[in-house]
Amino acid sequence: MPRGSLRESTKREYQNSKQGRISKVQVFETPTSPLPAIFEPSLFPFVSIFEFSATFERSRRASKFVAPESHLQLEIAHVLFIDVVGYSKLLIDEQHEILEELNGIVASTEAFRAAREASQLIRIPTGDGMALVFSSSLEAPVRCALEIGVALRSQREFGVRMGIHSGPVSNITDINKRSNVAGSGINIAQRVMDCGDAGHILLSKRVAEDLGHYRRWQPHLHDLGECSVKHGLTLSIVNLYTEEAGNPNPPERFKPARAASGAAAPPGRVKRFPLSIGLVVAGLILFGVAVLGTIFAPGILRESRARARTRSAPAGSATPTLSSVPEKSIAVLPFENLSAEKANEFFADGMQDEILTDLAKIADLKVVSRMSVMQYKSGTTRNMREIGRALGVAHLLEGSVQRAGQKVRVNAQLIDARTDAHQWAQVYDRPLGDVFAIQSEIAGAIAGQLQAKLSPNEKAAIAQPPTADLAAFDDYTRAKTLLLTTGFNLAQTKNFFQAIEILDNAIARDPGFFAAYCQLVTANDIVYALGHDHTTARLALAESALQNAARLRPDAAETHLARAEHFYFGLRDYRRALAELQIARRTLVNDPRVFELSGYILRREGRHEEGLRDLEHAVALDPRNRSTLVQIALSYQFLQRYPEECVVLDRALAITPDDIEIRSTRALVDLLWKADIKPLREVIERIRTEQPASIGDTADNWFFLALIEHDWPGAEQALATLGNSPLWADGPVVLSNQFGEGLLARVRHDDARARKAFSAARLQQERVVQKQKDYGPALCLLGLIDAALGNRDAALKEGRRAMEVLPVAKDSINGQRMIVYFAMIAAWAGDKDVSLQELSRGAHTPGGTYVACYGVLKLFPFWDPLRGDPRFNKIVASLAPR
């Protein structure tokens, strides 16, 4: 473990060791080969953790191998301990297969790779699993565990449990005179893990307390109480789980204690966590009643939930009546999964989504989109009045789903958000095959309660099931959720490909799954449009999915919407896309995608004000969708209406205050608008200090800020943080890390390093151009690299070709980008006259590129070749804030 790489103080742990709370000497003995600083599964034989513990105890007692206490150097490391549940019961062949698969899953996680590349990871095989010792940050093992948990859901069936602890470790010399690592940090992590069952990600109290300081982790931390482990030690344990990973059910070792103690909180409870022990016990009791088949009494359930909501309201707070919202408006909150199997969470999500989709087909209702209600996940106390106010609706639907064998129970309740009164409730006990009929019945009942008028076509649409295959429906729900929560940024590219794979699985199970085909059109077209795979093969996949959707339901509004998306994302045929949207809009009155897509198209056509109106209509149907709010902010930026951009970004931050991307974008506005770098510097320094593990999310901004301030060590550090990730994504123009290295060397006049870096970037970009011929963004970037390498004629030719294949008339946003980047190419190639002519045209054309804003022109090194020219100064002055 590299010295100096651990940022946390060891003082507390060292004091504990002086008081006898941890071993003063740690020795790790193993008869195997030396332990490399980072080691792969194939490089080190597996050692049983029991052998590890035994040899540790023997070595600790062997005085001739004990280092003096004064020479022991302890460092705090963050340990993730993993093992396969039931490993010893498996056949030898099965053990090898499972361990090989687990090793592959672990090694493929981003957290593992990042720590390995930074030499901040040690991996210790343990026979039935492994221990990962991170020296980077507390969040590294947590993120790694969650990534493993997500991956395991789509892998073969075997149980894995994980434990995380931060504690002292030391570099020691073992009995074989080899360098190794050991410490109570590793031992306690194993004990924490031992308290769990398959699927659990358990944390020690210390880790949970540190994570609890961050708002993004708090909803996922659930106190379990104390657990007795080996050697008479008692540990306070916290359960970590999200929608995608972890096990929300209490481990078996905690259930007897809870049954005996009732709702009393155990000693040492981590009090900051929102989930009380009483709520856990109540949930277990309700779950047990449901398993026994006892029918819930709707009146009792309504009363208990009403009391819970009353308790959640702040004391003395006034709750005004929601008189300004439409009477026939509703939001469907996420349904609670009461099933024993965690995998059925997607089933519960699908139930909620289908009911919402059915209600959204009723023109007489206003229905809030799913994206805005996802944050109100079940399992937390809900203040219905606050939720209704935030979503702008008069009514809320909540419920629960329990799936057991071939039966399903659905409990649904309609609540008036203005008064918190229950208007309707129903329990459905049916065979599993009737689940879609239940959804239709609930939607019909809600429409009746709200006195909404249903046309014959709307009744028929509600009654039509999405598929007859429940496994295909689960896959569809997973993919749809993934697409819904994935933004248009490079860091989330893999989510689109994962969603495509899942949708393909759903369609393989049910070739007549119409809705799955529609989602597949969208996913493939977005991958194509964003340049992740801008090939004819990808476009053909989208076209094939569209043809299948049209074959199944040629006149459906969803078919017209899918075709509109294909015309927009895939073919850039805006006229035909708008024509399809006009048809879809007649029926999909509650679908924000219709208005969102229309806004994008109008914006591409240069009709920015009209596009803004449609985007704002989309937000009215989806008021807490941060992605759409960010797009509205971009529209204001394109129009250089920066004060309004700030207002919208502040609204998005109110929804997701810990979103580093939005925080950085908000600070960046002042740079673009006023050439004021102070807000961006403050945000980056705060992230580096308070959330160092997350600095990679804004390392691109850090890099350019460092260039502006001539902070060369900072720029180098930012590049190192990025690793192999792209440096900059200006829409579809993606600057690689090698390009950033070349730019830094160019600014520092290090010609040899600049040529080496730009040459490497050119090889990479040339492959992209060969694969994506006549793609403007790829061509213009190749031109810029050629200009940096002194290939003047090739650079100008490539830049002009980029403008030809992607003109403003075809795409006002990216067309403007091509003009501005050609101006940059010409400047780097030494043709100032051409550069200034094109820059003047591009800078005054509303469009999407950052690099033509006032602050960038004034401060960024992109434009250094033009500095001092009066014509350039005039362009910059024309964009200055008034």
Short mmCIF file of N, CA and C in Angstrom, two decimals, residues 531-667:
data_model
loop_
_atom_site.label_atom_id
_atom_site.label_comp_id
_atom_site.label_asym_id
_atom_site.label_seq_id
_atom_site.Cartn_x
_atom_site.Cartn_y
_atom_site.Cartn_z
N GLY A 531 -23.33 9.62 -30.82
CA GLY A 531 -22.01 9.27 -31.32
C GLY A 531 -21.36 8.10 -30.62
N HIS A 532 -22.10 7.42 -29.73
CA HIS A 532 -21.53 6.25 -29.06
C HIS A 532 -21.33 5.11 -30.08
N ASP A 533 -22.18 5.06 -31.07
CA ASP A 533 -22.06 4.08 -32.16
C ASP A 533 -22.78 4.66 -33.36
N HIS A 534 -22.16 5.65 -33.97
CA HIS A 534 -22.79 6.37 -35.09
C HIS A 534 -22.51 5.61 -36.39
N THR A 535 -23.10 4.41 -36.50
CA THR A 535 -22.86 3.55 -37.66
C THR A 535 -24.18 3.17 -38.30
N THR A 536 -24.11 2.75 -39.56
CA THR A 536 -25.31 2.31 -40.27
C THR A 536 -25.89 1.05 -39.62
N ALA A 537 -25.04 0.24 -39.02
CA ALA A 537 -25.52 -0.97 -38.36
C ALA A 537 -26.41 -0.62 -37.17
N ARG A 538 -26.01 0.39 -36.40
CA ARG A 538 -26.83 0.80 -35.26
C ARG A 538 -28.16 1.40 -35.74
N LEU A 539 -28.09 2.18 -36.79
CA LEU A 539 -29.31 2.77 -37.35
C LEU A 539 -30.26 1.68 -37.85
N ALA A 540 -29.68 0.63 -38.42
CA ALA A 540 -30.50 -0.48 -38.92
C ALA A 540 -31.22 -1.20 -37.78
N LEU A 541 -30.56 -1.29 -36.61
CA LEU A 541 -31.20 -1.92 -35.46
C LEU A 541 -32.41 -1.12 -35.00
N ALA A 542 -32.27 0.20 -35.00
CA ALA A 542 -33.41 1.05 -34.64
C ALA A 542 -34.54 0.90 -35.65
N GLU A 543 -34.18 0.87 -36.93
CA GLU A 543 -35.18 0.73 -37.99
C GLU A 543 -35.92 -0.61 -37.88
N SER A 544 -35.19 -1.66 -37.57
CA SER A 544 -35.81 -2.98 -37.44
C SER A 544 -36.81 -3.00 -36.28
N ALA A 545 -36.42 -2.42 -35.15
CA ALA A 545 -37.34 -2.37 -34.01
C ALA A 545 -38.58 -1.56 -34.35
N LEU A 546 -38.41 -0.47 -35.08
CA LEU A 546 -39.56 0.36 -35.48
C LEU A 546 -40.49 -0.41 -36.41
N GLN A 547 -39.94 -1.14 -37.33
CA GLN A 547 -40.77 -1.92 -38.24
C GLN A 547 -41.59 -2.97 -37.49
N ASN A 548 -40.99 -3.58 -36.50
CA ASN A 548 -41.72 -4.57 -35.70
C ASN A 548 -42.85 -3.92 -34.90
N ALA A 549 -42.57 -2.75 -34.33
CA ALA A 549 -43.62 -2.03 -33.59
C ALA A 549 -44.77 -1.67 -34.53
N ALA A 550 -44.43 -1.16 -35.72
CA ALA A 550 -45.47 -0.78 -36.68
C ALA A 550 -46.24 -1.99 -37.18
N ARG A 551 -45.57 -3.11 -37.30
CA ARG A 551 -46.27 -4.33 -37.72
C ARG A 551 -47.30 -4.76 -36.70
N LEU A 552 -46.96 -4.62 -35.41
CA LEU A 552 -47.87 -5.06 -34.36
C LEU A 552 -49.04 -4.09 -34.15
N ARG A 553 -48.73 -2.78 -34.14
CA ARG A 553 -49.79 -1.80 -33.88
C ARG A 553 -49.52 -0.56 -34.73
N PRO A 554 -49.88 -0.63 -36.00
CA PRO A 554 -49.53 0.45 -36.94
C PRO A 554 -50.16 1.80 -36.61
N ASP A 555 -51.32 1.81 -35.97
CA ASP A 555 -52.02 3.07 -35.74
C ASP A 555 -51.88 3.58 -34.32
N ALA A 556 -51.13 2.90 -33.50
CA ALA A 556 -51.00 3.31 -32.10
C ALA A 556 -50.21 4.61 -31.98
N ALA A 557 -50.60 5.43 -31.03
CA ALA A 557 -49.89 6.69 -30.81
C ALA A 557 -48.44 6.44 -30.45
N GLU A 558 -48.18 5.35 -29.71
CA GLU A 558 -46.81 5.02 -29.33
C GLU A 558 -45.95 4.69 -30.54
N THR A 559 -46.57 4.12 -31.58
CA THR A 559 -45.84 3.86 -32.83
C THR A 559 -45.45 5.17 -33.49
N HIS A 560 -46.37 6.13 -33.51
CA HIS A 560 -46.05 7.44 -34.09
C HIS A 560 -44.96 8.16 -33.29
N LEU A 561 -44.99 8.01 -31.96
CA LEU A 561 -43.95 8.62 -31.15
C LEU A 561 -42.59 7.97 -31.42
N ALA A 562 -42.57 6.63 -31.51
CA ALA A 562 -41.31 5.94 -31.81
C ALA A 562 -40.77 6.34 -33.18
N ARG A 563 -41.68 6.49 -34.14
CA ARG A 563 -41.25 6.90 -35.48
C ARG A 563 -40.71 8.34 -35.45
N ALA A 564 -41.34 9.20 -34.67
CA ALA A 564 -40.85 10.58 -34.53
C ALA A 564 -39.45 10.60 -33.93
N GLU A 565 -39.23 9.76 -32.91
CA GLU A 565 -37.90 9.70 -32.31
C GLU A 565 -36.86 9.20 -33.31
N HIS A 566 -37.25 8.25 -34.14
CA HIS A 566 -36.33 7.73 -35.14
C HIS A 566 -36.01 8.80 -36.19
N PHE A 567 -37.01 9.54 -36.62
CA PHE A 567 -36.76 10.61 -37.58
C PHE A 567 -35.86 11.69 -36.99
N TYR A 568 -36.01 11.94 -35.68
CA TYR A 568 -35.21 12.98 -35.04
C TYR A 568 -33.79 12.50 -34.72
N PHE A 569 -33.69 11.49 -33.87
CA PHE A 569 -32.37 11.03 -33.42
C PHE A 569 -31.58 10.34 -34.52
N GLY A 570 -32.28 9.54 -35.33
CA GLY A 570 -31.58 8.73 -36.31
C GLY A 570 -31.37 9.41 -37.65
N LEU A 571 -32.44 9.99 -38.20
CA LEU A 571 -32.38 10.50 -39.57
C LEU A 571 -32.29 12.02 -39.66
N ARG A 572 -32.49 12.72 -38.56
CA ARG A 572 -32.48 14.18 -38.55
C ARG A 572 -33.45 14.76 -39.58
N ASP A 573 -34.59 14.11 -39.72
CA ASP A 573 -35.66 14.58 -40.61
C ASP A 573 -36.71 15.25 -39.73
N TYR A 574 -36.52 16.54 -39.49
CA TYR A 574 -37.35 17.24 -38.52
C TYR A 574 -38.79 17.41 -38.99
N ARG A 575 -38.98 17.64 -40.26
CA ARG A 575 -40.34 17.85 -40.77
C ARG A 575 -41.20 16.62 -40.53
N ARG A 576 -40.69 15.46 -40.88
CA ARG A 576 -41.46 14.23 -40.71
C ARG A 576 -41.60 13.87 -39.23
N ALA A 577 -40.59 14.20 -38.44
CA ALA A 577 -40.68 13.94 -37.00
C ALA A 577 -41.81 14.76 -36.38
N LEU A 578 -41.90 16.03 -36.73
CA LEU A 578 -42.96 16.88 -36.19
C LEU A 578 -44.34 16.41 -36.65
N ALA A 579 -44.43 15.92 -37.88
CA ALA A 579 -45.72 15.41 -38.38
C ALA A 579 -46.16 14.19 -37.57
N GLU A 580 -45.22 13.31 -37.24
CA GLU A 580 -45.56 12.14 -36.42
C GLU A 580 -45.96 12.56 -35.01
N LEU A 581 -45.29 13.56 -34.48
CA LEU A 581 -45.63 14.03 -33.14
C LEU A 581 -47.02 14.64 -33.08
N GLN A 582 -47.42 15.29 -34.15
CA GLN A 582 -48.76 15.86 -34.18
C GLN A 582 -49.82 14.77 -34.02
N ILE A 583 -49.59 13.64 -34.64
CA ILE A 583 -50.53 12.51 -34.52
C ILE A 583 -50.46 11.94 -33.10
N ALA A 584 -49.25 11.74 -32.59
CA ALA A 584 -49.09 11.16 -31.24
C ALA A 584 -49.70 12.06 -30.18
N ARG A 585 -49.61 13.36 -30.37
CA ARG A 585 -50.07 14.31 -29.36
C ARG A 585 -51.58 14.22 -29.13
N ARG A 586 -52.34 13.77 -30.12
CA ARG A 586 -53.79 13.69 -29.97
C ARG A 586 -54.19 12.71 -28.88
N THR A 587 -53.39 11.68 -28.70
CA THR A 587 -53.72 10.64 -27.73
C THR A 587 -52.83 10.69 -26.50
N LEU A 588 -51.56 10.93 -26.68
CA LEU A 588 -50.61 10.91 -25.56
C LEU A 588 -50.53 12.30 -24.91
N VAL A 589 -51.68 12.74 -24.42
CA VAL A 589 -51.75 14.10 -23.88
C VAL A 589 -50.97 14.24 -22.58
N ASN A 590 -50.72 13.13 -21.89
CA ASN A 590 -50.00 13.17 -20.61
C ASN A 590 -48.56 12.67 -20.72
N ASP A 591 -48.08 12.45 -21.93
CA ASP A 591 -46.74 11.92 -22.11
C ASP A 591 -45.75 13.06 -22.33
N PRO A 592 -44.90 13.37 -21.37
CA PRO A 592 -43.97 14.51 -21.54
C PRO A 592 -42.99 14.32 -22.69
N ARG A 593 -42.76 13.06 -23.11
CA ARG A 593 -41.81 12.83 -24.19
C ARG A 593 -42.26 13.50 -25.49
N VAL A 594 -43.56 13.57 -25.69
CA VAL A 594 -44.08 14.20 -26.91
C VAL A 594 -43.66 15.67 -26.96
N PHE A 595 -43.84 16.37 -25.87
CA PHE A 595 -43.52 17.80 -25.83
C PHE A 595 -42.02 18.04 -25.71
N GLU A 596 -41.34 17.14 -25.00
CA GLU A 596 -39.89 17.25 -24.89
C GLU A 596 -39.23 17.10 -26.25
N LEU A 597 -39.64 16.08 -27.01
CA LEU A 597 -39.06 15.85 -28.33
C LEU A 597 -39.39 17.00 -29.27
N SER A 598 -40.61 17.51 -29.19
CA SER A 598 -40.97 18.66 -30.01
C SER A 598 -40.07 19.85 -29.69
N GLY A 599 -39.79 20.05 -28.40
CA GLY A 599 -38.91 21.15 -28.02
C GLY A 599 -37.52 20.99 -28.59
N TYR A 600 -37.00 19.76 -28.57
CA TYR A 600 -35.67 19.51 -29.13
C TYR A 600 -35.65 19.80 -30.63
N ILE A 601 -36.69 19.35 -31.32
CA ILE A 601 -36.73 19.52 -32.78
C ILE A 601 -36.80 21.00 -33.14
N LEU A 602 -37.68 21.73 -32.48
CA LEU A 602 -37.82 23.16 -32.77
C LEU A 602 -36.50 23.89 -32.47
N ARG A 603 -35.82 23.45 -31.45
CA ARG A 603 -34.53 24.06 -31.11
C ARG A 603 -33.51 23.78 -32.20
N ARG A 604 -33.50 22.57 -32.74
CA ARG A 604 -32.57 22.24 -33.82
C ARG A 604 -32.87 23.05 -35.08
N GLU A 605 -34.14 23.39 -35.25
CA GLU A 605 -34.52 24.20 -36.41
C GLU A 605 -34.25 25.68 -36.20
N GLY A 606 -33.73 26.05 -35.03
CA GLY A 606 -33.45 27.45 -34.74
C GLY A 606 -34.63 28.19 -34.17
N ARG A 607 -35.72 27.49 -33.88
CA ARG A 607 -36.93 28.11 -33.33
C ARG A 607 -36.89 27.96 -31.81
N HIS A 608 -35.95 28.65 -31.20
CA HIS A 608 -35.64 28.42 -29.80
C HIS A 608 -36.77 28.80 -28.86
N GLU A 609 -37.46 29.90 -29.13
CA GLU A 609 -38.54 30.32 -28.24
C GLU A 609 -39.68 29.30 -28.26
N GLU A 610 -40.04 28.82 -29.45
CA GLU A 610 -41.09 27.80 -29.54
C GLU A 610 -40.65 26.52 -28.84
N GLY A 611 -39.39 26.16 -29.02
CA GLY A 611 -38.87 24.97 -28.37
C GLY A 611 -38.93 25.08 -26.86
N LEU A 612 -38.64 26.27 -26.33
CA LEU A 612 -38.71 26.48 -24.89
C LEU A 612 -40.12 26.26 -24.36
N ARG A 613 -41.11 26.73 -25.09
CA ARG A 613 -42.49 26.57 -24.65
C ARG A 613 -42.86 25.09 -24.54
N ASP A 614 -42.44 24.29 -25.51
CA ASP A 614 -42.76 22.87 -25.46
C ASP A 614 -42.00 22.17 -24.33
N LEU A 615 -40.76 22.56 -24.10
CA LEU A 615 -40.00 21.97 -22.99
C LEU A 615 -40.63 22.32 -21.65
N GLU A 616 -41.13 23.54 -21.53
CA GLU A 616 -41.80 23.93 -20.29
C GLU A 616 -43.11 23.16 -20.10
N HIS A 617 -43.81 22.84 -21.21
CA HIS A 617 -45.01 22.01 -21.14
C HIS A 617 -44.64 20.61 -20.65
N ALA A 618 -43.51 20.09 -21.13
CA ALA A 618 -43.05 18.77 -20.67
C ALA A 618 -42.79 18.78 -19.17
N VAL A 619 -42.19 19.85 -18.65
CA VAL A 619 -41.90 19.94 -17.23
C VAL A 619 -43.19 20.06 -16.41
N ALA A 620 -44.22 20.66 -16.98
CA ALA A 620 -45.50 20.72 -16.26
C ALA A 620 -46.05 19.32 -16.02
N LEU A 621 -45.79 18.39 -16.94
CA LEU A 621 -46.23 17.01 -16.77
C LEU A 621 -45.22 16.18 -15.98
N ASP A 622 -44.02 16.69 -15.86
CA ASP A 622 -42.93 15.95 -15.21
C ASP A 622 -42.11 16.94 -14.39
N PRO A 623 -42.71 17.51 -13.32
CA PRO A 623 -42.14 18.69 -12.67
C PRO A 623 -40.82 18.47 -11.94
N ARG A 624 -40.48 17.23 -11.63
CA ARG A 624 -39.24 16.99 -10.89
C ARG A 624 -38.25 16.18 -11.73
N ASN A 625 -38.31 16.37 -13.03
CA ASN A 625 -37.38 15.71 -13.93
C ASN A 625 -36.18 16.63 -14.14
N ARG A 626 -35.09 16.35 -13.46
CA ARG A 626 -33.92 17.25 -13.51
C ARG A 626 -33.31 17.27 -14.89
N SER A 627 -33.44 16.18 -15.65
CA SER A 627 -32.87 16.14 -16.99
C SER A 627 -33.55 17.16 -17.91
N THR A 628 -34.88 17.23 -17.86
CA THR A 628 -35.58 18.20 -18.70
C THR A 628 -35.28 19.62 -18.25
N LEU A 629 -35.16 19.82 -16.95
CA LEU A 629 -34.82 21.16 -16.45
C LEU A 629 -33.44 21.58 -16.95
N VAL A 630 -32.50 20.65 -16.97
CA VAL A 630 -31.16 20.96 -17.49
C VAL A 630 -31.25 21.34 -18.97
N GLN A 631 -32.11 20.64 -19.72
CA GLN A 631 -32.27 20.97 -21.14
C GLN A 631 -32.87 22.37 -21.32
N ILE A 632 -33.81 22.75 -20.47
CA ILE A 632 -34.35 24.11 -20.53
C ILE A 632 -33.26 25.13 -20.22
N ALA A 633 -32.42 24.81 -19.23
CA ALA A 633 -31.30 25.70 -18.91
C ALA A 633 -30.37 25.85 -20.12
N LEU A 634 -30.13 24.76 -20.84
CA LEU A 634 -29.29 24.83 -22.04
C LEU A 634 -29.92 25.73 -23.10
N SER A 635 -31.24 25.65 -23.23
CA SER A 635 -31.91 26.51 -24.20
C SER A 635 -31.67 27.98 -23.87
N TYR A 636 -31.74 28.31 -22.61
CA TYR A 636 -31.46 29.70 -22.20
C TYR A 636 -30.00 30.05 -22.47
N GLN A 637 -29.11 29.08 -22.30
CA GLN A 637 -27.71 29.34 -22.60
C GLN A 637 -27.50 29.58 -24.09
N PHE A 638 -28.17 28.78 -24.92
CA PHE A 638 -28.05 28.98 -26.37
C PHE A 638 -28.46 30.40 -26.75
N LEU A 639 -29.46 30.92 -26.03
CA LEU A 639 -29.96 32.27 -26.31
C LEU A 639 -29.20 33.34 -25.54
N GLN A 640 -28.19 32.90 -24.77
CA GLN A 640 -27.38 33.79 -23.94
C GLN A 640 -28.23 34.56 -22.94
N ARG A 641 -29.27 33.87 -22.45
CA ARG A 641 -30.14 34.44 -21.41
C ARG A 641 -29.72 33.80 -20.08
N TYR A 642 -28.57 34.25 -19.60
CA TYR A 642 -27.93 33.59 -18.47
C TYR A 642 -28.69 33.72 -17.14
N PRO A 643 -29.30 34.87 -16.84
CA PRO A 643 -30.05 34.94 -15.57
C PRO A 643 -31.15 33.89 -15.49
N GLU A 644 -31.86 33.67 -16.60
CA GLU A 644 -32.92 32.66 -16.60
C GLU A 644 -32.33 31.25 -16.52
N GLU A 645 -31.18 31.06 -17.11
CA GLU A 645 -30.51 29.76 -16.99
C GLU A 645 -30.20 29.46 -15.53
N CYS A 646 -29.74 30.47 -14.80
CA CYS A 646 -29.41 30.27 -13.39
C CYS A 646 -30.65 29.89 -12.58
N VAL A 647 -31.77 30.53 -12.87
CA VAL A 647 -33.01 30.23 -12.13
C VAL A 647 -33.39 28.76 -12.33
N VAL A 648 -33.32 28.27 -13.57
CA VAL A 648 -33.71 26.89 -13.86
C VAL A 648 -32.73 25.91 -13.23
N LEU A 649 -31.44 26.21 -13.28
CA LEU A 649 -30.46 25.31 -12.65
C LEU A 649 -30.64 25.27 -11.13
N ASP A 650 -31.00 26.40 -10.55
CA ASP A 650 -31.27 26.41 -9.10
C ASP A 650 -32.47 25.53 -8.78
N ARG A 651 -33.46 25.54 -9.66
CA ARG A 651 -34.63 24.67 -9.45
C ARG A 651 -34.22 23.19 -9.53
N ALA A 652 -33.35 22.88 -10.47
CA ALA A 652 -32.87 21.49 -10.59
C ALA A 652 -32.05 21.11 -9.36
N LEU A 653 -31.26 22.03 -8.86
CA LEU A 653 -30.46 21.74 -7.66
C LEU A 653 -31.33 21.53 -6.43
N ALA A 654 -32.47 22.20 -6.38
CA ALA A 654 -33.38 22.00 -5.26
C ALA A 654 -33.91 20.57 -5.24
N ILE A 655 -33.99 19.94 -6.42
CA ILE A 655 -34.46 18.55 -6.52
C ILE A 655 -33.34 17.58 -6.18
N THR A 656 -32.14 17.83 -6.72
CA THR A 656 -30.99 16.95 -6.47
C THR A 656 -29.81 17.80 -6.01
N PRO A 657 -29.83 18.23 -4.74
CA PRO A 657 -28.79 19.17 -4.28
C PRO A 657 -27.37 18.63 -4.30
N ASP A 658 -27.22 17.31 -4.31
CA ASP A 658 -25.87 16.73 -4.31
C ASP A 658 -25.37 16.38 -5.70
N ASP A 659 -26.10 16.79 -6.73
CA ASP A 659 -25.73 16.46 -8.10
C ASP A 659 -24.52 17.31 -8.51
N ILE A 660 -23.37 16.66 -8.60
CA ILE A 660 -22.13 17.39 -8.89
C ILE A 660 -22.16 18.01 -10.28
N GLU A 661 -22.76 17.30 -11.24
CA GLU A 661 -22.83 17.83 -12.60
C GLU A 661 -23.60 19.14 -12.63
N ILE A 662 -24.75 19.20 -11.95
CA ILE A 662 -25.54 20.43 -11.96
C ILE A 662 -24.84 21.53 -11.16
N ARG A 663 -24.24 21.16 -10.03
CA ARG A 663 -23.51 22.17 -9.25
C ARG A 663 -22.40 22.79 -10.08
N SER A 664 -21.67 21.97 -10.80
CA SER A 664 -20.57 22.48 -11.62
C SER A 664 -21.10 23.34 -12.77
N THR A 665 -22.20 22.88 -13.38
CA THR A 665 -22.78 23.64 -14.49
C THR A 665 -23.26 25.00 -14.00
N ARG A 666 -23.85 25.02 -12.82
CA ARG A 666 -24.34 26.29 -12.26
C ARG A 666 -23.18 27.25 -12.05
N ALA A 667 -22.06 26.75 -11.54
CA ALA A 667 -20.90 27.61 -11.34
C ALA A 667 -20.27 28.02 -12.66
#
